[in-house]
Amino acid sequence: METRILGTDEKDIQEAARILREGGLVAFPTETVYGLGADAMNDEAVGKVYAAKGRPSDNPMIVHIASPAELLTLTDSVTEDMEKLARAFWPGPLTMVVAAKPAVSRITTGGLDTVAVRMPDNEITLRLIREAGMPLAGPSANLSGHPSPTSAAHVYDDLQGRIDAVIQGEICRVGIESTVVDMTAAEPVILRPGVITASELGAVLHKTVTIDPAVLQKPTIHSDGSLLETGDDFKPKSPGMKYKHYAPKAEMIIFTGEPEKVRLAIAAEKLERVEFGQKVGVLIYDSDKPEEAAHEFFSQLRAFDKSGVDVILAAALKEDGVGLAVMNRMFKSAGYNIREVE
Ligand code: TXA
Ligand code: MG
């Protein structure tokens, strides 16, 4: 199939909505990363999303809505806490996992009786959802395992020939995916960290919001260094957390430790690699500005791949607040290939 590139004027949005109503696939911009949209209530349409991405079908998708009120089309139990979070953070980079109505495709939910929902902060996509008249199932619009796409060009590079259309919107403001919070129990639990942090959620709810221990766990690697081995006891609640993710083609090493020593270690490693004739990419972010790291990270991984870098040497950020969200992606990208600097 030929993948069309659509603009953002009324005619193109109507065309995108028509494709979606007919069960097709359209990639759409959001403030976090681009999503790959399909009718969330249509088994066949959603099934095509898994195929286009090469995504395991037990990994459920996020459903995008155009107003908080639309939550009622997906769930029967809207709690006070859910209302508070929607009021405080929607439209925005927060996804809530809630009990799913029977009408929600179990292909969308990966067979679960819960569904992940968010209202994205992007006018074009909100218009698209309204025009299509349906909630949009939408995982990140990358091939499974690749870095998430933060521009329409990234989407096109990965999915050209596999989807019907991509809407060419802006470069994503946030750059990493939304915070996913499980709202199905009395105590909310963060299943995937994002730029909206546990303490920000806690401040709105006046409760402690915890982080799923699986988020902080660093699985071990096979002795040949190649494969991510999560072990039988590694059973994250968010199925997406168990796969190797976001990986560049290049080898990637994350240096942890005191920032100045990390800089020196990266410089020394770079010298050595260059002497061996390798092309080296370096990622060192300002630890006080993790939002900048979030904005740049995926797009830099893709740029390194395009320029044929052999190895990426990255300095770890502090694992708290937004830094935790960035490091969650960075560790996965590197397949947990970590070097502790003494
Ligand atoms: O920012 C975002 O969230 C982007 C944009 C496009 O909205 N979307 C995104 O979707 O990142 P995706 O499919 O790449 O990631 C969805 C995450 C996965 O980790 C998945 O396992 C989890 O949300 N998830 C989805 N439904 C769930 C459910 N019912 N229970 C637990 N986790 C769920
Ligand atoms: Mg994804």
Coordinates of C-alpha atoms and ligand atoms in Angstrom, one line a residue:
M1 CA 0.0 0.0 0.0
E2 CA 1.1 3.5 -0.6
T3 CA 1.3 5.7 2.5
R4 CA -0.2 9.1 2.0
I5 CA 1.2 12.2 3.7
L6 CA -1.7 14.4 4.8
G7 CA -1.6 18.0 5.9
T8 CA -3.6 19.6 8.7
D9 CA -6.2 21.6 6.8
E10 CA -9.9 20.8 7.0
K11 CA -10.0 18.7 3.8
D12 CA -7.0 16.5 4.9
I13 CA -8.5 15.9 8.4
Q14 CA -11.8 14.9 6.8
E15 CA -9.9 12.5 4.5
A16 CA -8.0 11.0 7.5
A17 CA -11.3 10.6 9.4
R18 CA -12.8 8.8 6.4
I19 CA -9.9 6.4 6.3
L20 CA -10.3 5.7 10.0
R21 CA -14.1 5.1 9.7
E22 CA -13.4 2.6 6.9
G23 CA -11.1 0.7 9.3
G24 CA -7.8 2.0 8.0
L25 CA -4.6 3.2 9.8
V26 CA -3.6 6.9 10.2
A27 CA -0.6 8.1 12.2
F28 CA -1.3 11.3 14.1
P29 CA 0.7 13.9 16.0
T30 CA 0.5 14.3 19.8
E31 CA 2.5 16.4 22.3
T32 CA 4.4 13.2 23.4
V33 CA 5.1 11.1 20.4
Y34 CA 3.3 10.3 17.2
G35 CA 0.6 7.6 17.5
L36 CA -0.7 5.0 15.0
G37 CA -4.5 5.4 15.0
A38 CA -7.3 3.0 14.4
D39 CA -10.9 2.7 15.4
A40 CA -10.6 1.5 19.0
M41 CA -14.0 -0.3 18.8
N42 CA -13.2 -2.2 15.6
D43 CA -11.4 -5.5 16.1
E44 CA -10.3 -5.8 12.5
A45 CA -8.9 -2.2 12.3
V46 CA -7.0 -2.6 15.6
G47 CA -5.6 -6.0 14.5
K48 CA -4.0 -4.2 11.6
V49 CA -2.1 -1.9 14.0
Y50 CA -0.3 -4.9 15.6
A51 CA 0.6 -6.2 12.1
A52 CA 1.9 -2.8 10.8
K53 CA 4.1 -2.3 13.9
G54 CA 5.1 -6.0 14.2
R55 CA 3.9 -5.7 17.8
P56 CA 3.1 -8.6 20.1
S57 CA -0.7 -8.8 20.4
D58 CA -0.7 -9.1 24.2
N59 CA 0.7 -5.6 24.4
P60 CA -2.4 -3.3 24.8
M61 CA -2.8 0.1 23.2
I62 CA -3.7 3.5 24.6
V63 CA -7.1 4.8 23.5
H64 CA -7.3 8.5 22.7
I65 CA -10.4 10.6 23.3
A66 CA -11.2 14.3 22.5
S67 CA -12.9 15.3 25.8
P68 CA -12.9 14.0 29.4
A69 CA -16.7 13.2 29.0
E70 CA -15.8 10.6 26.4
L71 CA -14.4 8.5 29.2
L72 CA -18.0 7.3 29.7
T73 CA -17.9 5.6 26.3
L74 CA -15.0 3.4 27.5
T75 CA -15.7 2.8 31.2
D76 CA -18.7 2.6 33.6
S77 CA -16.7 3.6 36.6
V78 CA -15.4 7.1 36.6
T79 CA -14.2 7.7 40.1
E80 CA -13.6 11.1 41.9
D81 CA -9.8 10.5 41.6
M82 CA -10.1 10.0 37.8
E83 CA -12.1 13.2 37.5
K84 CA -9.5 15.1 39.5
L85 CA -6.7 13.9 37.3
A86 CA -8.6 14.6 34.1
R87 CA -9.3 18.1 35.3
A88 CA -5.7 18.8 36.3
F89 CA -3.8 17.1 33.4
W90 CA -6.1 16.7 30.3
P91 CA -5.5 17.5 27.6
G92 CA -1.9 16.3 28.4
P93 CA 0.6 13.5 28.7
L94 CA -1.3 11.4 31.3
T95 CA -2.8 8.0 30.6
M96 CA -5.2 6.4 33.0
V97 CA -5.9 2.6 33.1
V98 CA -9.5 2.0 34.0
A99 CA -12.1 -0.8 33.8
A100 CA -13.2 -1.4 30.2
K101 CA -16.7 -1.5 29.0
P102 CA -17.6 -4.6 26.9
A103 CA -17.8 -2.5 23.8
V104 CA -14.1 -1.7 23.8
S105 CA -12.3 -4.1 21.5
R106 CA -10.4 -6.8 23.5
I107 CA -7.9 -6.6 20.6
T108 CA -7.2 -3.0 21.7
T109 CA -6.8 -4.1 25.3
G110 CA -4.7 -7.1 24.6
G111 CA -7.3 -9.3 26.1
L112 CA -7.5 -7.3 29.4
D113 CA -10.7 -6.0 31.0
T114 CA -9.0 -2.7 31.6
V115 CA -8.3 0.0 29.0
A116 CA -5.7 2.8 29.0
V117 CA -7.1 6.2 28.1
R118 CA -5.8 9.7 27.4
M119 CA -6.8 13.0 25.9
P120 CA -3.8 14.3 24.0
D121 CA -2.8 17.9 23.9
N122 CA -2.8 18.4 20.1
E123 CA -5.5 20.5 18.4
I124 CA -5.2 18.6 15.1
T125 CA -5.6 15.2 16.6
L126 CA -8.5 16.3 18.8
R127 CA -10.2 17.6 15.6
L128 CA -9.5 14.3 13.9
I129 CA -11.0 12.3 16.8
R130 CA -14.1 14.5 16.7
E131 CA -14.4 14.3 12.9
A132 CA -14.0 10.5 12.9
G133 CA -16.5 10.1 15.7
M134 CA -14.7 7.4 17.5
P135 CA -12.0 6.9 20.2
L136 CA -8.7 6.2 18.5
A137 CA -6.6 3.2 19.6
G138 CA -3.0 4.4 19.1
P139 CA 0.3 3.0 20.2
S140 CA 3.5 4.9 19.3
A141 CA 3.8 5.0 15.5
N142 CA 7.2 3.2 15.3
L143 CA 8.1 -0.3 14.3
S144 CA 8.0 -2.4 17.4
G145 CA 11.4 -2.1 19.2
H146 CA 12.5 1.0 17.4
P147 CA 12.8 4.5 19.2
S148 CA 9.4 6.2 19.4
P149 CA 8.7 8.8 16.6
T150 CA 8.7 12.5 17.5
S151 CA 8.2 13.7 13.9
A152 CA 6.1 12.7 10.9
A153 CA 9.4 11.9 9.1
H154 CA 10.3 9.3 11.8
V155 CA 6.9 7.7 11.3
Y156 CA 7.4 7.6 7.5
D157 CA 10.8 6.1 7.9
D158 CA 9.4 3.2 9.9
L159 CA 5.9 2.6 8.5
Q160 CA 6.0 3.7 4.9
G161 CA 4.1 1.1 2.8
R162 CA 2.5 -0.4 6.0
I163 CA -0.2 2.2 6.9
D164 CA -2.7 4.3 4.9
A165 CA -1.6 7.8 5.9
V166 CA 0.4 10.0 8.2
I167 CA -0.7 13.5 9.3
Q168 CA 2.2 15.8 9.1
G169 CA 1.9 17.9 12.3
E170 CA 4.5 19.5 14.5
I171 CA 7.6 18.0 16.1
C172 CA 6.4 16.6 19.5
R173 CA 6.9 19.0 22.3
V174 CA 7.4 16.5 25.1
G175 CA 9.4 13.8 23.2
I176 CA 8.7 10.8 25.4
E177 CA 5.4 8.9 26.0
S178 CA 2.8 9.7 28.5
T179 CA 2.8 8.7 32.2
V180 CA 0.6 5.6 32.6
V181 CA -1.2 5.4 35.9
D182 CA -3.3 2.4 37.0
M183 CA -6.6 3.8 38.5
T184 CA -8.3 0.4 39.0
A185 CA -7.4 0.1 42.7
A186 CA -7.9 2.7 45.6
E187 CA -4.2 3.6 45.4
P188 CA -3.0 4.8 42.0
V189 CA 0.2 3.1 40.7
I190 CA 2.4 4.4 38.0
L191 CA 3.1 1.7 35.4
R192 CA 5.2 3.8 33.1
P193 CA 6.9 7.1 34.2
G194 CA 6.6 10.2 32.1
V195 CA 6.9 14.0 32.4
I196 CA 3.9 14.1 34.8
T197 CA 5.5 12.7 38.0
A198 CA 4.3 10.7 41.0
S199 CA 4.6 13.8 43.2
E200 CA 2.5 15.9 40.8
L201 CA -0.2 13.2 40.7
G202 CA 0.0 12.9 44.5
A203 CA -0.4 16.7 45.0
V204 CA -3.7 16.7 43.0
L205 CA -5.1 13.6 44.7
H206 CA -3.8 14.3 48.2
K207 CA -2.5 10.7 48.4
T208 CA 0.8 8.9 47.9
V209 CA 1.1 7.7 44.3
T210 CA 3.6 4.8 44.1
I211 CA 5.6 3.5 41.2
D212 CA 5.3 -0.1 40.1
P213 CA 8.5 -1.9 41.3
A214 CA 8.9 -3.4 37.8
V215 CA 9.7 0.2 36.5
L216 CA 12.7 0.5 38.8
Q217 CA 13.9 -3.1 38.3
K218 CA 16.9 -3.6 36.0
P219 CA 16.8 -7.0 34.4
T220 CA 20.0 -9.0 33.8
I221 CA 21.5 -9.7 30.5
H222 CA 22.7 -13.0 29.0
S223 CA 26.4 -13.7 29.4
D224 CA 27.0 -13.1 25.7
G225 CA 25.6 -9.6 26.3
S226 CA 23.1 -9.8 23.5
L227 CA 19.7 -10.6 24.9
L228 CA 17.5 -9.0 27.5
E229 CA 16.5 -11.7 30.0
T230 CA 13.7 -10.6 32.2
G231 CA 13.3 -13.9 34.2
D232 CA 10.1 -15.6 35.3
D233 CA 9.6 -13.3 38.3
F234 CA 9.6 -10.2 36.1
K235 CA 5.9 -9.7 35.5
P236 CA 5.1 -6.1 35.0
K237 CA 1.5 -5.0 35.2
S238 CA 2.0 -2.9 32.0
P239 CA 2.7 -5.6 29.4
G240 CA 4.7 -3.1 27.3
M241 CA 7.4 -2.9 29.9
K242 CA 8.6 -6.4 29.4
Y243 CA 9.9 -6.1 25.8
K244 CA 13.2 -4.7 24.7
H245 CA 12.3 -1.3 23.4
Y246 CA 13.4 1.9 21.8
A247 CA 16.6 0.3 20.6
P248 CA 19.0 2.1 18.2
K249 CA 20.9 0.0 15.7
A250 CA 24.2 1.0 17.4
E251 CA 25.6 -0.6 20.5
M252 CA 24.8 1.6 23.5
I253 CA 26.5 2.0 26.8
I254 CA 25.2 4.0 29.8
F255 CA 27.7 5.4 32.2
T256 CA 26.6 5.9 35.8
G257 CA 28.3 7.6 38.7
E258 CA 29.6 11.0 39.7
P259 CA 29.0 13.4 36.7
E260 CA 32.6 14.7 36.3
K261 CA 34.0 11.1 36.4
V262 CA 31.4 10.0 34.0
R263 CA 32.4 12.7 31.5
L264 CA 36.1 11.6 31.8
A265 CA 35.2 7.9 31.3
I266 CA 33.1 8.7 28.3
A267 CA 35.9 10.8 26.8
A268 CA 38.4 8.0 27.4
E269 CA 36.1 5.4 25.9
K270 CA 35.5 7.6 22.9
L271 CA 39.2 8.0 22.2
E272 CA 39.8 4.3 22.3
R273 CA 36.8 3.5 20.1
V274 CA 37.8 6.1 17.5
E275 CA 41.3 4.6 17.4
F276 CA 39.7 1.3 16.5
G277 CA 38.0 3.1 13.6
Q278 CA 34.6 3.2 15.1
K279 CA 32.1 6.1 14.7
V280 CA 31.0 7.2 18.2
G281 CA 27.9 9.1 19.3
V282 CA 27.9 10.8 22.8
L283 CA 24.8 11.8 24.8
I284 CA 25.4 14.0 27.8
Y285 CA 22.4 16.0 29.1
D286 CA 22.1 18.7 31.7
S287 CA 20.9 16.8 34.7
D288 CA 19.0 19.9 35.9
K289 CA 17.0 20.0 32.7
P290 CA 15.6 16.5 32.2
E291 CA 12.8 17.9 30.1
E292 CA 15.4 18.8 27.4
A293 CA 16.7 15.3 27.5
A294 CA 13.2 14.0 27.1
H295 CA 12.6 16.2 24.1
E296 CA 15.8 15.2 22.4
F297 CA 16.5 11.6 23.3
F298 CA 14.5 9.5 20.8
S299 CA 15.2 11.9 17.9
Q300 CA 19.0 11.7 18.7
L301 CA 18.9 7.9 18.7
R302 CA 17.4 8.0 15.2
A303 CA 19.9 10.7 14.0
F304 CA 22.8 8.5 15.2
D305 CA 21.4 5.5 13.3
K306 CA 21.1 7.6 10.2
S307 CA 24.7 8.8 10.4
G308 CA 25.9 5.2 10.8
V309 CA 27.3 5.5 14.4
D310 CA 28.7 2.2 15.7
V311 CA 28.4 3.0 19.4
I312 CA 26.5 5.5 21.6
L313 CA 28.1 6.5 24.9
A314 CA 25.5 8.1 27.2
A315 CA 25.7 9.7 30.7
A316 CA 22.9 8.7 33.1
L317 CA 20.6 11.3 34.5
K318 CA 19.4 11.4 38.1
E319 CA 16.6 8.8 38.4
D320 CA 14.0 11.1 39.9
G321 CA 11.1 13.2 38.6
V322 CA 11.3 13.6 34.8
G323 CA 14.9 12.1 35.0
L324 CA 13.3 8.8 36.0
A325 CA 11.2 8.8 32.9
V326 CA 14.1 9.5 30.6
M327 CA 16.3 6.9 32.3
N328 CA 13.5 4.3 32.0
R329 CA 13.8 4.7 28.2
M330 CA 17.6 5.1 28.1
F331 CA 18.2 1.8 30.1
K332 CA 15.9 -0.1 27.7
S333 CA 17.5 1.4 24.6
A334 CA 20.8 0.2 25.8
G335 CA 19.4 -3.2 26.7
Y336 CA 20.6 -2.4 30.3
N337 CA 24.2 -2.3 29.2
I338 CA 25.4 -0.2 32.1
R339 CA 28.9 0.7 33.1
E340 CA 29.4 2.0 36.7
V341 CA 32.2 4.5 36.9
E342 CA 34.2 4.3 40.2
Ligands
TXA1 O1 2.3 9.2 24.9 C1 1.8 8.1 24.6 O2 1.3 7.4 25.5 C2 1.8 7.6 23.2 C3 0.9 8.6 22.4 C4 0.8 8.1 20.9 O3 -0.3 8.8 23.0 N1 1.3 6.3 23.1 C5 2.0 5.2 23.5 O4 1.4 4.0 23.3 O5 3.1 5.3 24.1 P1 2.2 2.6 23.4 O6 1.2 1.6 22.9 O7 3.5 2.6 22.7 O8 2.4 2.4 24.9 C6 1.3 2.0 25.7 C7 1.7 1.6 27.1 C8 2.3 0.2 27.0 O9 3.4 0.1 28.0 C9 1.2 -0.7 27.4 O10 1.6 -1.9 27.9 C10 0.5 0.2 28.5 O11 0.6 1.5 28.0 N2 -1.0 -0.2 28.6 C11 -1.9 0.0 27.6 N3 -3.1 -0.5 28.1 C12 -2.9 -1.0 29.3 C13 -3.7 -1.7 30.3 N4 -5.0 -1.9 30.0 N5 -3.1 -2.0 31.4 C14 -1.8 -1.8 31.7 N6 -1.0 -1.2 30.8 C15 -1.5 -0.8 29.6
MG2 MG 5.6 2.4 22.1

